[in-house]
Coordinates of C-alpha atoms and ligand atoms in Angstrom, one line a residue:
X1 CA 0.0 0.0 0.0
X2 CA 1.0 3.6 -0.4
X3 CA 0.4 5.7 3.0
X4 CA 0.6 8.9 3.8
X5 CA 0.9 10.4 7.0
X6 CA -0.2 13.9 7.5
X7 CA 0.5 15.2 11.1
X8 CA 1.6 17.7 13.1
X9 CA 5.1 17.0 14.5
X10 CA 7.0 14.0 14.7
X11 CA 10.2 12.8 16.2
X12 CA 13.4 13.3 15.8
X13 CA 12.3 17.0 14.3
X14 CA 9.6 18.4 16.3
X15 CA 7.9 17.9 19.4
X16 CA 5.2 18.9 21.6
X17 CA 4.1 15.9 23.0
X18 CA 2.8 12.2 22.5
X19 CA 1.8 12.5 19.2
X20 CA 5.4 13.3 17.9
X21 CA 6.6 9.9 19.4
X22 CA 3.7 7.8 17.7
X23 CA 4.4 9.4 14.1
X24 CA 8.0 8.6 14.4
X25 CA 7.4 5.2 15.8
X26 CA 4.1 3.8 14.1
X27 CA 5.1 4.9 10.5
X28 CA 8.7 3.3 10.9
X29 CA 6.9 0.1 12.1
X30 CA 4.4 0.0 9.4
X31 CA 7.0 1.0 6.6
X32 CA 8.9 -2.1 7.7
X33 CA 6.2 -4.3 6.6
X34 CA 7.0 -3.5 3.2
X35 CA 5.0 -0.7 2.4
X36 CA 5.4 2.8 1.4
X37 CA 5.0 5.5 3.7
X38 CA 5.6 8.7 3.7
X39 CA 4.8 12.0 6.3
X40 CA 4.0 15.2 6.1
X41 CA 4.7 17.7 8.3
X42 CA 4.9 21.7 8.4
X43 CA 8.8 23.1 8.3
X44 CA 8.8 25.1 11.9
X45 CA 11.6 27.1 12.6
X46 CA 12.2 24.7 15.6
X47 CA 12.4 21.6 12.8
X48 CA 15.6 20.6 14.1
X49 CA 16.9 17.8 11.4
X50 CA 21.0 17.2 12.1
X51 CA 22.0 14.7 10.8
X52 CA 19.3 14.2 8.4
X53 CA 19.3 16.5 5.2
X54 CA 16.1 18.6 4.0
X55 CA 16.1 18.8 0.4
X56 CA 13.7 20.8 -1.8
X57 CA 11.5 19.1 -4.0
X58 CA 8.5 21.5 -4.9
X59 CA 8.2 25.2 -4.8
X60 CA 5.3 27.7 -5.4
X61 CA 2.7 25.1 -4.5
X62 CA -0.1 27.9 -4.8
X63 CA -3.3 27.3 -3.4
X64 CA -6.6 29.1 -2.5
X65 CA -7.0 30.2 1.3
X66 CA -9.8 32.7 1.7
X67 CA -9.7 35.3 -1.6
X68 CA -6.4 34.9 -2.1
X69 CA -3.7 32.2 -3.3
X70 CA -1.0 31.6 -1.4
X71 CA 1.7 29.7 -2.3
X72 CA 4.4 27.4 0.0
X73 CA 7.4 24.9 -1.0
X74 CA 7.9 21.6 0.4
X75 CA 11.6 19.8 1.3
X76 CA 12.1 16.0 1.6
X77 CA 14.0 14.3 4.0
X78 CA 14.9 10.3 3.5
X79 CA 14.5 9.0 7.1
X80 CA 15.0 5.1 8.3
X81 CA 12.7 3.5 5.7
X82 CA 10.4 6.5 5.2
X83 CA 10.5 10.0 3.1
X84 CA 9.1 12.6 5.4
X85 CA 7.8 15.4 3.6
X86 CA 7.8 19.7 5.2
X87 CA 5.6 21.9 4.1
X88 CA 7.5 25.4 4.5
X89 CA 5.9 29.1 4.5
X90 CA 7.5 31.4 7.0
X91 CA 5.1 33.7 7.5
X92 CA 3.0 30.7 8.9
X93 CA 5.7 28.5 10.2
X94 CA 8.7 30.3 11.0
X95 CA 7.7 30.8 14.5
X96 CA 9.0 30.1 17.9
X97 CA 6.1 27.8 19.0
X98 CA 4.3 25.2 16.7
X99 CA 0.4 26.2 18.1
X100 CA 1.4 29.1 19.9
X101 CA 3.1 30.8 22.3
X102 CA 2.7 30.3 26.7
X103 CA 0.2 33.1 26.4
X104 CA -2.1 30.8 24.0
X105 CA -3.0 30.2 20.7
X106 CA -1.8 31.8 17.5
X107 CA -4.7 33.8 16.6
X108 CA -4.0 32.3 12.7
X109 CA -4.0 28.7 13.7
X110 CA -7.0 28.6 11.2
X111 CA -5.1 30.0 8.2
X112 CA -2.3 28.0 9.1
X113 CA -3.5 24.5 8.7
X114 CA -6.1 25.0 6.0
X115 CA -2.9 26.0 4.2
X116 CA -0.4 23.2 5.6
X117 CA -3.4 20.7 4.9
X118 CA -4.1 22.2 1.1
X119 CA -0.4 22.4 0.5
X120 CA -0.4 18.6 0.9
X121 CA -3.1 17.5 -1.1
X122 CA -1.2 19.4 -4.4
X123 CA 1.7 18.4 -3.4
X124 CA 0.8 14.8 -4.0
X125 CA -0.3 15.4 -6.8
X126 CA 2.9 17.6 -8.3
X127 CA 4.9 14.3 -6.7
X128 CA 2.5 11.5 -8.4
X129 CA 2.4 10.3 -4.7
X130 CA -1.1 8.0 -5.4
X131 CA -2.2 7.3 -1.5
X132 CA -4.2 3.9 -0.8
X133 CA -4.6 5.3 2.5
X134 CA -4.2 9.0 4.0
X135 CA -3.8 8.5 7.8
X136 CA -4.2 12.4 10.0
X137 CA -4.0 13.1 13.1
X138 CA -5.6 15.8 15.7
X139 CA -7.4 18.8 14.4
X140 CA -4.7 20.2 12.2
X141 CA -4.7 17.1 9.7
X142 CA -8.9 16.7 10.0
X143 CA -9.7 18.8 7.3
X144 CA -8.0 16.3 4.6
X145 CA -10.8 13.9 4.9
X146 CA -12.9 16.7 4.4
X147 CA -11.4 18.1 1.5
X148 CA -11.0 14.7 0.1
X149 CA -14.8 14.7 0.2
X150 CA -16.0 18.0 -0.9
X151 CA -13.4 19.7 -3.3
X152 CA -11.8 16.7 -4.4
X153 CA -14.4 14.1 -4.1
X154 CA -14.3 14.2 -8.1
X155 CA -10.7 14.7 -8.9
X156 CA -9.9 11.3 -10.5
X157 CA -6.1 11.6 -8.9
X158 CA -7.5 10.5 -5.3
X159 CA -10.4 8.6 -6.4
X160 CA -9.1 5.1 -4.8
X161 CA -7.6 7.4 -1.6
X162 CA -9.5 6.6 1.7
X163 CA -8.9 8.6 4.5
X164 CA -8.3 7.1 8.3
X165 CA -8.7 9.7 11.0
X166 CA -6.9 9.7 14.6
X167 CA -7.9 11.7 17.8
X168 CA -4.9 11.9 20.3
X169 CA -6.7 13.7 22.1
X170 CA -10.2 14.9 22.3
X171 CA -9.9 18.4 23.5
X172 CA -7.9 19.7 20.9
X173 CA -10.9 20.8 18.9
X174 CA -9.3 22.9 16.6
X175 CA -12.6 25.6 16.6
X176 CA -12.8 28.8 14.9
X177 CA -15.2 31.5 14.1
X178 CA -17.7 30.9 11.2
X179 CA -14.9 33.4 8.9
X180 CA -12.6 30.3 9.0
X181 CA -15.0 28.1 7.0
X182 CA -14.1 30.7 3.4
X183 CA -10.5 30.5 4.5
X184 CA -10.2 27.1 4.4
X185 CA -12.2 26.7 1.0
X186 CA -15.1 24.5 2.5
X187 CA -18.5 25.5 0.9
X188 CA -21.1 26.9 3.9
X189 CA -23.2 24.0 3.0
X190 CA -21.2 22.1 5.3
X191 CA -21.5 24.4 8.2
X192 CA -23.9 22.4 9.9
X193 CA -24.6 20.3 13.0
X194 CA -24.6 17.4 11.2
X195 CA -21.0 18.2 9.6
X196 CA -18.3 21.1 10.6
X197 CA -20.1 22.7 13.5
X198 CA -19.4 23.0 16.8
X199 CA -21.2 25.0 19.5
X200 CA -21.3 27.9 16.6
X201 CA -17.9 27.4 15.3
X202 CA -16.0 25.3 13.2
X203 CA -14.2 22.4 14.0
X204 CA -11.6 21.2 12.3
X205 CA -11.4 18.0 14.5
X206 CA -15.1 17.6 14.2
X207 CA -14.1 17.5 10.5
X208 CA -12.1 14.4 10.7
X209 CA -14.4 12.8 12.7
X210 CA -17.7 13.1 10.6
X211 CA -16.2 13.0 6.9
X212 CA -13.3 10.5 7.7
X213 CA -13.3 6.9 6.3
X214 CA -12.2 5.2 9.3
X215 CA -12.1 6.6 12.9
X216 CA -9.5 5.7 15.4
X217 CA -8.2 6.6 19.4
X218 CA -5.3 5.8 21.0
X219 CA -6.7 3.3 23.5
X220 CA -9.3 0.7 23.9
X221 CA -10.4 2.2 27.2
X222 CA -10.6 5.9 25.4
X223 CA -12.8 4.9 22.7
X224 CA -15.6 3.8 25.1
X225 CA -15.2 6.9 27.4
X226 CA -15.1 9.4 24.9
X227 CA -18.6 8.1 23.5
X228 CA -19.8 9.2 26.7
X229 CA -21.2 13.0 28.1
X230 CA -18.5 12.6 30.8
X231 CA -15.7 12.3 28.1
X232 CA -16.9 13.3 25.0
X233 CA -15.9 17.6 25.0
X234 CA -19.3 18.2 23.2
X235 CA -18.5 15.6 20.5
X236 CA -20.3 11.8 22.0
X237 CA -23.0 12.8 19.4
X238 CA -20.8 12.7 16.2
X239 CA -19.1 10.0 18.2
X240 CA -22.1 8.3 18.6
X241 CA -22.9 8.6 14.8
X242 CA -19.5 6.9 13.8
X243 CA -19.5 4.0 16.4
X244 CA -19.6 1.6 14.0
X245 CA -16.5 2.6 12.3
X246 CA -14.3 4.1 15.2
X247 CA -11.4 1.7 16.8
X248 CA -9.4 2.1 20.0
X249 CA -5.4 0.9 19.3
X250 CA -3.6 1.6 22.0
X251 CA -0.1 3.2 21.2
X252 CA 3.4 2.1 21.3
X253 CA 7.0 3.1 21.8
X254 CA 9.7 2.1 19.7
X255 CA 11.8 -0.8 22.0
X256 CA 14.9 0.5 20.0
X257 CA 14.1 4.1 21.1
X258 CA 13.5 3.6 24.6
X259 CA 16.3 1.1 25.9
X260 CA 18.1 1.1 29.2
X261 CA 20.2 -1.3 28.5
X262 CA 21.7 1.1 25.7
X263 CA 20.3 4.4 26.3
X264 CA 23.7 6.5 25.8
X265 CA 22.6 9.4 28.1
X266 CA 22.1 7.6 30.9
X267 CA 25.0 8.0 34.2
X268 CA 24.5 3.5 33.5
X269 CA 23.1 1.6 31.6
X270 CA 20.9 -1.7 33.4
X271 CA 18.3 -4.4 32.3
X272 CA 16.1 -6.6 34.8
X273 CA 18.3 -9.0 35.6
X274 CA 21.4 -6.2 36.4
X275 CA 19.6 -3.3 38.2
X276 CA 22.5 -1.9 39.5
X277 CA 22.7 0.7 36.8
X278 CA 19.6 2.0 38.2
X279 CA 20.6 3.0 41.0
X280 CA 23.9 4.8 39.8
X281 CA 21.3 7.1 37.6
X282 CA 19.1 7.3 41.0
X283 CA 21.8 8.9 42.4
X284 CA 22.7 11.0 39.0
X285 CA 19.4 12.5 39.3
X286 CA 19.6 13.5 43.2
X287 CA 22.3 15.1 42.1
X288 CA 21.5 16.8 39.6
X289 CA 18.3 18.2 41.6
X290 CA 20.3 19.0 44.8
X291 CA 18.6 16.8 46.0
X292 CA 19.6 14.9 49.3
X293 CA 21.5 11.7 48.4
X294 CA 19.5 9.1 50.3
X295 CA 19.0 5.9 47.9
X296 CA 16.4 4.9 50.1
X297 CA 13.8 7.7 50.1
X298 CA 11.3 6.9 47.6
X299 CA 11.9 9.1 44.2
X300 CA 8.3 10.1 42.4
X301 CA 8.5 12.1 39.5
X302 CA 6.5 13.6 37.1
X303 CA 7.8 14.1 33.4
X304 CA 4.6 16.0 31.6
X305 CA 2.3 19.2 30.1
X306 CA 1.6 21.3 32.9
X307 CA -2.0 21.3 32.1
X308 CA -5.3 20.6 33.9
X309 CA -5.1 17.1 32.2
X310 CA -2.4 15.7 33.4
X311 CA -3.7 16.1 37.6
X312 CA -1.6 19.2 38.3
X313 CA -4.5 19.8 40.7
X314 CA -4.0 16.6 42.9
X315 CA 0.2 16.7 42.7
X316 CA 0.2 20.2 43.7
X317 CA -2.2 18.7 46.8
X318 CA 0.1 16.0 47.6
X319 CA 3.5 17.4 47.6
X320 CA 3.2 18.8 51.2
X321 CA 2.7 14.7 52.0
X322 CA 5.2 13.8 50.1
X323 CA 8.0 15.8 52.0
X324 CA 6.5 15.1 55.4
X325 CA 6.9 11.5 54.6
X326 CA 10.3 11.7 53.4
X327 CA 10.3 11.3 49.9
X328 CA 11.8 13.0 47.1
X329 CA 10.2 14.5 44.0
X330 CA 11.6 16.0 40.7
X331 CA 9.3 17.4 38.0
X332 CA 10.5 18.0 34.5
X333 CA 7.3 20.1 32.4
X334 CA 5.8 23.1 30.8
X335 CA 2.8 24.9 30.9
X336 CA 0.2 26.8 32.6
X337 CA 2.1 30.0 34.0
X338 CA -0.1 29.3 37.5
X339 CA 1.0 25.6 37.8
X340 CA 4.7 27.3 37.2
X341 CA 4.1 29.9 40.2
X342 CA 2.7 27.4 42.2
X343 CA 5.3 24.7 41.9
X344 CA 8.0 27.0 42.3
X345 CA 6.9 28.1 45.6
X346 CA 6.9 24.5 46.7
X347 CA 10.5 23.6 45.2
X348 CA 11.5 26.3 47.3
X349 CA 10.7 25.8 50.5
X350 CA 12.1 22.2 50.4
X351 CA 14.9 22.2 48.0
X352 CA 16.4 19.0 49.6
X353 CA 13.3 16.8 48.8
X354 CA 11.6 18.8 45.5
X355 CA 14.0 19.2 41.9
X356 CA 11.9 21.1 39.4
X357 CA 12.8 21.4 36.2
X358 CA 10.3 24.0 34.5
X359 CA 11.2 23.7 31.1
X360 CA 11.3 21.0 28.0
X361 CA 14.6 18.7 27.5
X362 CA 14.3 15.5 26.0
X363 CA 17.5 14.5 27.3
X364 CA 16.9 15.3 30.8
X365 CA 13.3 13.3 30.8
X366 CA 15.0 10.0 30.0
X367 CA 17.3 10.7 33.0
X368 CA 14.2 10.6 35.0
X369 CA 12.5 8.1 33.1
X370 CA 15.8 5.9 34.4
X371 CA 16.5 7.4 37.8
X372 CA 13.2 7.7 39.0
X373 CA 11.4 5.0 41.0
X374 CA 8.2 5.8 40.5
X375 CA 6.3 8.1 37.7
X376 CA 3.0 10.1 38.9
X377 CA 0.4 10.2 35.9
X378 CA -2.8 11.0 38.5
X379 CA -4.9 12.4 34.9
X380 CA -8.2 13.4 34.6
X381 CA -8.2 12.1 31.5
X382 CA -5.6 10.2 29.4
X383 CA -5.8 9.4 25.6
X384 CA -3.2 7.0 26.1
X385 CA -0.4 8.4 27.6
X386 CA 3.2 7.2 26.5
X387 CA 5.2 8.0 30.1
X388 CA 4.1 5.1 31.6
X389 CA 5.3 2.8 28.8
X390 CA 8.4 4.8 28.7
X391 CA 8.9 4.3 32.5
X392 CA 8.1 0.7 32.7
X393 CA 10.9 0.3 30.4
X394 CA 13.2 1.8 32.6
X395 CA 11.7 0.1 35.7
X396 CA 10.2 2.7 37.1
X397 CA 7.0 2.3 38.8
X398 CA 3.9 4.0 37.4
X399 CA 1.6 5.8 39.7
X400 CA -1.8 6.1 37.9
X401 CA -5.3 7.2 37.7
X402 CA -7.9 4.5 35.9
X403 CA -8.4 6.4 33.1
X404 CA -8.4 6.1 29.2
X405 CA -4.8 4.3 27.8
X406 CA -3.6 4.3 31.9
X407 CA -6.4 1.7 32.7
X408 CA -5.2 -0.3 29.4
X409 CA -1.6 -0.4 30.2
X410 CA -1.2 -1.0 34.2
X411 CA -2.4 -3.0 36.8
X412 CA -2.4 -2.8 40.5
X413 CA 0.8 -4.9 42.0
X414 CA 0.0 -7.4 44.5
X415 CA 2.7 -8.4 46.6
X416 CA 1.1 -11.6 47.5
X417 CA 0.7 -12.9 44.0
X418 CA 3.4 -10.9 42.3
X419 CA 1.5 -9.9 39.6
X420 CA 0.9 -6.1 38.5
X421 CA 3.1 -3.6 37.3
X422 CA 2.0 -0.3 39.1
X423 CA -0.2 1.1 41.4
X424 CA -3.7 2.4 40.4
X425 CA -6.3 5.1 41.9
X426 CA -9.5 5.4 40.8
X427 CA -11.6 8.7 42.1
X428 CA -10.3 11.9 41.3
X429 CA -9.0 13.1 44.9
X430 CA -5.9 14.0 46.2
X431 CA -6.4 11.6 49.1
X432 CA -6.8 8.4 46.4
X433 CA -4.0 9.5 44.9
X434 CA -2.1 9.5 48.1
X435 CA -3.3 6.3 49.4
X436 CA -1.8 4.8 46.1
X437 CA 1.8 6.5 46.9
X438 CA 1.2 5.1 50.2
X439 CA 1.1 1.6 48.8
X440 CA 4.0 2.0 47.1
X441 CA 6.0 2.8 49.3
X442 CA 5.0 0.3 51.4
X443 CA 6.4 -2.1 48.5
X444 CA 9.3 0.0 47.9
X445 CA 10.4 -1.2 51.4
X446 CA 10.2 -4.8 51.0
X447 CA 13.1 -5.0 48.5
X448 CA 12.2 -8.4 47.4
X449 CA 8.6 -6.8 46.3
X450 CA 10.2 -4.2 44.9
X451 CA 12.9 -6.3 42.9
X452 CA 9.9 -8.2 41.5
X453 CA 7.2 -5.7 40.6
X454 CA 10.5 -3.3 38.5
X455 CA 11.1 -6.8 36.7
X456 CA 7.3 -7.3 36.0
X457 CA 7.6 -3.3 34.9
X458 CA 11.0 -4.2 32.3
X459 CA 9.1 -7.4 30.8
X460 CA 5.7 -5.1 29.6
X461 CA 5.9 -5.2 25.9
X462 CA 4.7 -2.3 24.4
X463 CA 6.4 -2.1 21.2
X464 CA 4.2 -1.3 18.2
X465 CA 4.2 -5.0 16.8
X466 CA 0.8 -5.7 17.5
X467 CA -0.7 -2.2 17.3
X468 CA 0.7 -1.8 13.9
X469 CA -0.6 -4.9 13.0
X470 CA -4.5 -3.6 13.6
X471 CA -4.0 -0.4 11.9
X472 CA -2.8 -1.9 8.7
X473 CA -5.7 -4.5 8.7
X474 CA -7.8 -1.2 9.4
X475 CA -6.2 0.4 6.0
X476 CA -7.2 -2.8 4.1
X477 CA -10.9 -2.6 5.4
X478 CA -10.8 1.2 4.8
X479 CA -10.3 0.3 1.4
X480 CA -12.9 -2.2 1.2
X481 CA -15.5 1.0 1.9
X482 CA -17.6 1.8 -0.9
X483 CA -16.8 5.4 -3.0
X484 CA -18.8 7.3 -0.5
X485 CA -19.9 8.2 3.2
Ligands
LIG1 P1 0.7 14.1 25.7 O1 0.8 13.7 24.3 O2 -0.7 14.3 26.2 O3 1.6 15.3 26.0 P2 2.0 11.5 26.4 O4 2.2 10.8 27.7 O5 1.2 10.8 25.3 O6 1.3 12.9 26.7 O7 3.4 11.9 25.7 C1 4.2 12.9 26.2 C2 5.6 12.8 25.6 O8 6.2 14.0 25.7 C3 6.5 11.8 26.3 O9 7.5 11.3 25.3 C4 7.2 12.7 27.3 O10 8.4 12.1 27.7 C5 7.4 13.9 26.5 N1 7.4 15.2 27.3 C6 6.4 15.8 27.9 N2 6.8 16.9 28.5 C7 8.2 17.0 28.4 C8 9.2 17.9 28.8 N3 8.9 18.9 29.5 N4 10.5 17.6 28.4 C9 10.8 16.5 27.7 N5 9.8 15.6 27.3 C10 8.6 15.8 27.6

């Protein structure tokens, strides 16, 4: 089959967040079972591409956004097995952040990716690039299927092209005032409930939900709740609507990517049955947080978006606990400037037992990933959510909330039995949250336990060999859909 990614950011060259890591890892993983794939994704300033080489292959791709035409080049970049693809125009991309700044969106996020997501469409054409399958992501890819259904629904060039739509996450909604539906080129006819409209605005997410092909989430566990009121941001109706045809796959991580036996920026390197490593990056990361050197105060951590989301409200609740019971924390994240004051003040007052790192640094999260000994995820919600995979890898303990991918991917330890590979909390309350801390350190004592549960942790598999497995059986029934919705 021919695939075609068309995302948002992707590892190695930019990232935001989980979505980066699944379009660098899934589309390696599928390309490997002989197909071809290719991404797309917008040249930012930040695309950061050493050592691979950006080459340019088109230039004045001109299309239509609002009255005007506006034209943008794209650069090709050969990468493992795949060809990833960068749509460049710098008064739309050349910016520090890829959405927007700390302050909030860019105000022409609209103009943006009705652009980025044009500029692709012609651009497979101009490079004969004749997708079986075009597989987006998130609200700034879910126009495609739309397009591919409205202005191009008779353009013989795509006429075999289905479209497969992914939601990371639900809350990205990608809405805009009714002006955005002329800029992007969609006809008001499809300004309606039934289609692009949300609350009185336009979605773009809504967009790949209703006119996609296929409909996918991130998790098992996600695709049930977000069909629900509780879940659903305003969208369980569409959600509803597409039942039939939406999947939960839960996401993977590259085993290559993500290995602490060879992970090169680690203070050691370790595997399950040689853990001393572990503690040597332990220490390492005391150290590096001034924190006090005491291997056996329990180390949580939290590696994240400072956001709402991700249960800023219950760690900020907790910490005060934490210290009083001796433990150690360290924090690595960005985000909302109040969860920022907030932490701060904490970190400190106890500067021996709280390292916070306010800022993004891929490097420093695997050193936590490794010399943590437990990872807080206490969510509100979770898509999927790839730092507990990441930490089980590195045999370090998830703390988690039953949520959405969390609920799919651990289970409560039990000493007795020996099964389980984290600790899990269900209600949303600092105290629940607590009480499952409290358990683990009650583990973390008994080294035997403990010994056990971080080898149950190591021997998770979560590489994408399964996972990618289901979405290519999903491309072949995708194509098996008749011409039309
Ligand atoms: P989300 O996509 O909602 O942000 P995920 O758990 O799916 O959450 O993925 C987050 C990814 O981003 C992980 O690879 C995590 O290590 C990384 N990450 C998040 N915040 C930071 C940060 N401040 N510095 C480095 N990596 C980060």
């Amino acid at each position: 089959m021919e695939i075609v990614f068309v995302a948002s950011e992707m590892v190695p060259f930019a990232k935001t967040g989980g979505l980066a890591d699944v379009i660098g890892s899934l589309t390696r993983e599928i390309a490997k079972d002989g197909h071809r794939v290719c991404v797309f994704i917008p040249k930012y300033k930040k695309v950061t591409h050493e050592p691979y080489v950006l080459k340019p292959v088109l230039e004045e791709v001109g299309v239509p956004i609002g009255s005007e035409t506006e034209t943008g080049s794209v650069f090709e970049c050969a990468f493992n097995e795949l060809k990833v693809f960068f749509v460049g125009r710098s008064e739309y991309f050349d910016r520090d952040g890829l959405y927007g700044t700390p302050m909030g969106d860019y105000p022409d996020n609209d103009r943006r990716f009705a652009f980025y997501q044009r500029v692709v469409l012609e651009a497979l054409k101009r490079l004969k690039i004749k997708p079986d399958v075009i597989h987006s992501h998130d609200w700034q890819s879910g126009l495609i299927p739309v397009y591919l259904k409205t202005l191009y629904q008779s353009d013989p060039f795509f006429v075999n092209s289905k479209t497969v739509f992914t939601v990371h996450n639900l809350s990205y909604q990608g809405s805009f005032p009714p002006d955005s539906v002329p800029v992007t080129g969609v006809s008001w006819s499809e300004f309606r409930y039934e289609r692009l409209e949300l609350y009185g605005k336009m979605s773009f997410l809504k967009g790949g939900l209703i006119y996609s092909d296929l409909l996918t989430t991130v998790s098992e566990r996600y695709a049930q709740e977000i069909q629900t009121k509780e879940f659903g941001c305003g969208l369980e109706g569409a959600l509803a609507y597409r039942k039939a045809d939406l999947y939960g796959i839960v996401n993977g991580i590259h085993p290559a990517d993500w290995d602490p036996k060879r992970d090169l920026g680690l203070a050691a390197n370790f595997g399950p049955r040689d853990l001393l490593g572990k503690r040597a990056c332990k220490e390492a990361l005391q150290n590096q947080n001034h924190l006090k050197h005491d291997l056996e105060a329990p180390l949580f951590a939290f590696v994240g978006r400072l956001v709402p989301q991700k249960g800023l409200d219950l760690i900020t609740r907790v910490i005060e606990d934490m210290v009083a019971s001796g433990w150690q924390f360290v924090l690595l994240g960005t985000g909302e400037e109040e969860y920022h004051r907030a932490l701060r003040i904490f970190g400190e007052r106890h500067p021996n037992q709280i390292g916070l790192n306010i800022t993004f640094d891929s490097h420093m999260a695997r050193q936590i990933y490794a010399g943590a000994d437990l990872l807080l995820m206490p969510s509100q919600f979770e898509p999927c959510g790839l730092g507990q995979m990441i930490s089980l890898r590195y045999g370090t303990i998830p703390v988690v909330r039953e949520t959405g991918g969390l609920a799919d991917t651990v289970q409560e330890f039990n000493p007795k039995t020996g099964k389980g590979n984290g600790f899990v909390f269900s209600p949303y309350a600092p105290k629940d949250l607590l009480n499952a801390m409290r358990r683990a350190a009650v583990v973390y004592r008994d080294q035997k336990s403990w010994t056990k549960l971080m080898q149950n942790a190591m021997a998770c598999d979560f590489s994408w060999r399964v996972s990618a497995r289901r979405y290519l059986d999903l491309y072949e029934r995708a194509q098996r859909k008749p011409l039309k919705v």
